[in-house]
Each structure stands twice: as C-alpha cells, then as structure tokens.
PDB file of C-alpha atoms in Angstrom:
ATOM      1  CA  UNK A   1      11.201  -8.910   5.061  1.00  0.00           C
ATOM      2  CA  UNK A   2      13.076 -12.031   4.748  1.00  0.00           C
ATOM      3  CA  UNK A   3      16.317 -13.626   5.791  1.00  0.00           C
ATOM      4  CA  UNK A   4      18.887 -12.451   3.229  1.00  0.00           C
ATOM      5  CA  UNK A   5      17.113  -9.404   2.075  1.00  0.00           C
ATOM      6  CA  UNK A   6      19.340  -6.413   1.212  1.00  0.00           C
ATOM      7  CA  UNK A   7      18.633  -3.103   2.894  1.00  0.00           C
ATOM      8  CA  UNK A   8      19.256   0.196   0.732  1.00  0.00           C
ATOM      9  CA  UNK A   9      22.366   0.335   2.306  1.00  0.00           C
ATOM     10  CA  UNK A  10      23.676  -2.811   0.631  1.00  0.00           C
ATOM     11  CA  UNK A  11      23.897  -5.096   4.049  1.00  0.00           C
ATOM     12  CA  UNK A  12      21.910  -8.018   4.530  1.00  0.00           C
ATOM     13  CA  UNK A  13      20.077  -8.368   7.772  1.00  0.00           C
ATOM     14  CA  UNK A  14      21.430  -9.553  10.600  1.00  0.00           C
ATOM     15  CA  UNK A  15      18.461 -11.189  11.894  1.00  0.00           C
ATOM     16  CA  UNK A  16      15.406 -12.360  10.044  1.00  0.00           C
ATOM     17  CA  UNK A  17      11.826 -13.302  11.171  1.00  0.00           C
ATOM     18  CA  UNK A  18      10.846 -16.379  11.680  1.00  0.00           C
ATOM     19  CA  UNK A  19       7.948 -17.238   9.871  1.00  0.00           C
ATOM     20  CA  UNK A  20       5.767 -20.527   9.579  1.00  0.00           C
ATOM     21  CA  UNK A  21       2.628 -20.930   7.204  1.00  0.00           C
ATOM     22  CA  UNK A  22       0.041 -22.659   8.625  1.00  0.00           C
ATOM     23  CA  UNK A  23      -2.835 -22.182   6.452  1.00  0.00           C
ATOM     24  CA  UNK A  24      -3.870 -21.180   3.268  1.00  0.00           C
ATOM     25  CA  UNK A  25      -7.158 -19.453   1.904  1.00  0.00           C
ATOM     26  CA  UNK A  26      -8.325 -18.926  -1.484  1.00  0.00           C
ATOM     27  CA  UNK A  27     -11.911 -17.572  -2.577  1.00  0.00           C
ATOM     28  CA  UNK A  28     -13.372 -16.732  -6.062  1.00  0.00           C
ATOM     29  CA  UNK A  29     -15.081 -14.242  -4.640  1.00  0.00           C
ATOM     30  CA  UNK A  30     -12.494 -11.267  -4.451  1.00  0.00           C
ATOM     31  CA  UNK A  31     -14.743  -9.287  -2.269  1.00  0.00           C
ATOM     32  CA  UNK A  32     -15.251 -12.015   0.341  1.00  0.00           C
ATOM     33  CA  UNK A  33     -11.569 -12.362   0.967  1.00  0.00           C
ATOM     34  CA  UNK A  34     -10.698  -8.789   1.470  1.00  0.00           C
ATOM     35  CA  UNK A  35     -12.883  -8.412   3.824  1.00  0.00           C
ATOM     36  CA  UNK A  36     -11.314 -11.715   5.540  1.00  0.00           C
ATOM     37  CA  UNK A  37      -7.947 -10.448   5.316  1.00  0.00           C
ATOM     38  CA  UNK A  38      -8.830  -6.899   6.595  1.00  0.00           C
ATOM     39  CA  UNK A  39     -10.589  -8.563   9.840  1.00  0.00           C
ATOM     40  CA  UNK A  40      -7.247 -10.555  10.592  1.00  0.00           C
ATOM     41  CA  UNK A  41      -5.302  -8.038  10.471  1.00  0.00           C
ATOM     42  CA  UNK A  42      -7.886  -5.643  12.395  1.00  0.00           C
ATOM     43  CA  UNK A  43      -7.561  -8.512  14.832  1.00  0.00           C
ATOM     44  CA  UNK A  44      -3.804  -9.400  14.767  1.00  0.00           C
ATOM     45  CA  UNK A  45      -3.259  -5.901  15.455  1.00  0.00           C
ATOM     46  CA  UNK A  46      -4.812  -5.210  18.376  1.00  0.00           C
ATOM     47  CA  UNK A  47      -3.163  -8.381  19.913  1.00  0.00           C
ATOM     48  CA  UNK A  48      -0.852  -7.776  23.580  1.00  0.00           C
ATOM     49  CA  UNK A  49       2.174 -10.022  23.048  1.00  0.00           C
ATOM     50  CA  UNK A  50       3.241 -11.151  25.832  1.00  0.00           C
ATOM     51  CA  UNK A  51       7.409 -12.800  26.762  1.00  0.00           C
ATOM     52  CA  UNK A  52       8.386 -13.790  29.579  1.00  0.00           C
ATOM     53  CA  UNK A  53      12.168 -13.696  28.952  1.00  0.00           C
ATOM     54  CA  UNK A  54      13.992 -10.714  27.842  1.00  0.00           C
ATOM     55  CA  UNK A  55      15.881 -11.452  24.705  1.00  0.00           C
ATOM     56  CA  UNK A  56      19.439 -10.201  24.115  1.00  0.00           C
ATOM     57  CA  UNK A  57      20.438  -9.888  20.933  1.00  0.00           C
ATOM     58  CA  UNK A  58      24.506  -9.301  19.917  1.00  0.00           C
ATOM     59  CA  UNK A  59      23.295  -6.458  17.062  1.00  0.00           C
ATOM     60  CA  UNK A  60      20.118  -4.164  18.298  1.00  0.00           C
ATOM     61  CA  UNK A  61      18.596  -3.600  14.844  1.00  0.00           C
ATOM     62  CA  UNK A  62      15.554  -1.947  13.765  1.00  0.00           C
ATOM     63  CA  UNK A  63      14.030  -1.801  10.316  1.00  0.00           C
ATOM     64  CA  UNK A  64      11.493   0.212   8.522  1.00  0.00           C
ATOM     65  CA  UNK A  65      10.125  -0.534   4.762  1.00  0.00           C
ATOM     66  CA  UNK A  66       7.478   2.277   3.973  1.00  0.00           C
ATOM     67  CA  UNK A  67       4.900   1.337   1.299  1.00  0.00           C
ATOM     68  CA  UNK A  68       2.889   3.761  -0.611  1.00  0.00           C
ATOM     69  CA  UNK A  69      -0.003   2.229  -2.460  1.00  0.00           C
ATOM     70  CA  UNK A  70      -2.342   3.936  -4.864  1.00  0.00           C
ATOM     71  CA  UNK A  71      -5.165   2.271  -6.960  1.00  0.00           C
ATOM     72  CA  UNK A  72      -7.860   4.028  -9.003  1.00  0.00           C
ATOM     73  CA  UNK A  73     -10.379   3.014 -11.547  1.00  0.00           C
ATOM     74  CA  UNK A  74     -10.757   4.864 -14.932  1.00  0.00           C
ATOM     75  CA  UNK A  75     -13.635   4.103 -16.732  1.00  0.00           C
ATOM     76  CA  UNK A  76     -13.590   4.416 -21.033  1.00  0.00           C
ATOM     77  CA  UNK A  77     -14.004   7.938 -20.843  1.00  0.00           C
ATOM     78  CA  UNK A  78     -10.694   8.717 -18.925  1.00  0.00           C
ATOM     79  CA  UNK A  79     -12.816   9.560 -16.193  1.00  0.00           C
ATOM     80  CA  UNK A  80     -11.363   9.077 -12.980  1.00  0.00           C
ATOM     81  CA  UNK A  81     -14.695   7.533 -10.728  1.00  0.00           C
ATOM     82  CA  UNK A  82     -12.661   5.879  -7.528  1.00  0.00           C
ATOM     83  CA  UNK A  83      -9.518   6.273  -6.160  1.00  0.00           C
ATOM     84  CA  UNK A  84      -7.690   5.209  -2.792  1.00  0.00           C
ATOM     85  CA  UNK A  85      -4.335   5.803  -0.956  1.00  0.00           C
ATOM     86  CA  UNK A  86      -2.426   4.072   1.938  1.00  0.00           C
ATOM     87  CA  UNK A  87       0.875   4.180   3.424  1.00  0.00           C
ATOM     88  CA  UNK A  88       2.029   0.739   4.668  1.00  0.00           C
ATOM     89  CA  UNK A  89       4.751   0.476   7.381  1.00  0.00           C
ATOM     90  CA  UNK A  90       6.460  -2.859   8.218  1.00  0.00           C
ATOM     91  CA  UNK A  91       8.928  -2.670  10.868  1.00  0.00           C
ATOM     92  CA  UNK A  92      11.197  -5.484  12.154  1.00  0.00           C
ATOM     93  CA  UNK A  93      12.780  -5.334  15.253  1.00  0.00           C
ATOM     94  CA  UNK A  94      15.609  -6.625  17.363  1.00  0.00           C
ATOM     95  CA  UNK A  95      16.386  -4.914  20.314  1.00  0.00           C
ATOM     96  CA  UNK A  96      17.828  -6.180  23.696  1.00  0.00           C
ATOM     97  CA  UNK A  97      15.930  -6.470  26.479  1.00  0.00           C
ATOM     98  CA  UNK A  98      12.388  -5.661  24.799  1.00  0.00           C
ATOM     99  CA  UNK A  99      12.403  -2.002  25.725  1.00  0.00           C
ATOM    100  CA  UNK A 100       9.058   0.205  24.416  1.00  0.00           C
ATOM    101  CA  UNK A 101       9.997   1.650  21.403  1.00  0.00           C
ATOM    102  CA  UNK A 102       8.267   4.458  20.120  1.00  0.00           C
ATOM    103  CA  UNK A 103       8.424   5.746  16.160  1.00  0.00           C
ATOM    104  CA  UNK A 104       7.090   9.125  15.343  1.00  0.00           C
ATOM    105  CA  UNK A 105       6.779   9.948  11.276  1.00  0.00           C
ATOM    106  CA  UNK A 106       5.464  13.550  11.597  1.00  0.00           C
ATOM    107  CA  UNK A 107       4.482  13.759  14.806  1.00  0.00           C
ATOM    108  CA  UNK A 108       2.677  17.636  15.867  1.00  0.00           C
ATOM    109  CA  UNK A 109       2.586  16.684  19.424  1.00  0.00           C
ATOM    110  CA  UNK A 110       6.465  16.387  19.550  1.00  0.00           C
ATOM    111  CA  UNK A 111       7.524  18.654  16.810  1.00  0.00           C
ATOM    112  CA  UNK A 112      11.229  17.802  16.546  1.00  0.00           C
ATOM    113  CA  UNK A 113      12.098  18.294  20.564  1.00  0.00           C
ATOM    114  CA  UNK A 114      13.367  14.242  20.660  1.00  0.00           C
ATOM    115  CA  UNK A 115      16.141  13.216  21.981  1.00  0.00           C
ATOM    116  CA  UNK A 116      18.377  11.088  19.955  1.00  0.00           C
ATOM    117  CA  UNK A 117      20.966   8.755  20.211  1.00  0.00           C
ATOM    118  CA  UNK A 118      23.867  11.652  18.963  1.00  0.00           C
ATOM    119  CA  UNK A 119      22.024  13.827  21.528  1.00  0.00           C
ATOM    120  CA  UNK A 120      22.573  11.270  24.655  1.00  0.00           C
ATOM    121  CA  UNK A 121      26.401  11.051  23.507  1.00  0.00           C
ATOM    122  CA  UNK A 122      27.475  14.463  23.317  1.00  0.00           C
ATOM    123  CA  UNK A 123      25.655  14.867  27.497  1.00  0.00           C
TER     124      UNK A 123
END
C-alpha cells in the first residue's frame, strides 16, 4: 500500500503510510532467511503501540487488501508431494481519535448480529 495507489474503486488514497527503510538483508541460503523474516514478523506482531496524542484526520479511511497465496511442488511424475495455503490481510488505517477497531471476516461468535454504520443512522 503506497501513496498513489488506486483502490478498486478507482480513487487514490487519501492518506498513505509512511515508510522508511532502514536495513537491508540478503542470504544465499533461502531457508535461513525465511525463517528470519517469519521471526520479525512473529515479533512485530505482537508489539503494543503506544501514542500519546490522538490524531485527527479530515477523511476517516480504512483499507483492506486480502491476499490469497498458494504454492505446491509437483515432482516429474505430476505428483502433487507438498502444498500450502495462506490468506494475507493488510489493512491501513486512518481513523480519528485512535478508537479500537475491530474486523470480523466470518466470525461464528457474532454471526451477523453487528451493528453497522446504516444501522446507527436509521436509530
């Protein structure tokens, strides 16, 4: 997600992340830096961010690009030996006043009793 990138819709975003690179890392061995990159992001995850000052923003906006990845391995034979799935989600968020947004994507425990924004209007 990057400043000037077009959403399905056809409008650009309003705001954009702001991102610095600070280092680089390269291995020749493939395996070695998979597992790197998996332990940063196990630990970026689980990281509490913390502000201080509520941000206010003149457009709340909130963005969703869903990934699905697939990647097997199919040996001479057409034999299919290995195989793996995952669904990436990278959201990008602006919203005033930094509430606690939750996102459900099938979610049993609610089951479709949520109330939504068209839902607090019509009260």
């Amino acid at each position: 997600l990057v400043e000037g990138h077009v959403t399905k819709y056809g409008l650009p975003l309003e705001h954009s992340a702001q991102c610095t690179v600070l280092l680089k890392f390269g291995s020749l061995n493939a395996s070695g830096l998979y597992t790197f990159v998996s332990t940063i992001e196990d630990v970026l995850f689980k990281c509490i961010a913390v502000r201080n000052t509520a941000p206010v923003y003149k457009q709340d906006e909130v963005q969703i690009h869903c990934y699905d990845e697939y990647a097997a391995y199919v040996d001479k034979f057409n034999i299919l030996s290995d195989q793996k799935a995952r669904v990436r989600l990278f959201c990008l968020a602006f919203v005033s006043g930094s509430p606690v947004l939750e996102i459900g994507l099938n979610d049993r425990r609610r089951q479709g009793k949520v109330n939504s924004v068209l839902d607090d209007m019509q009260n």
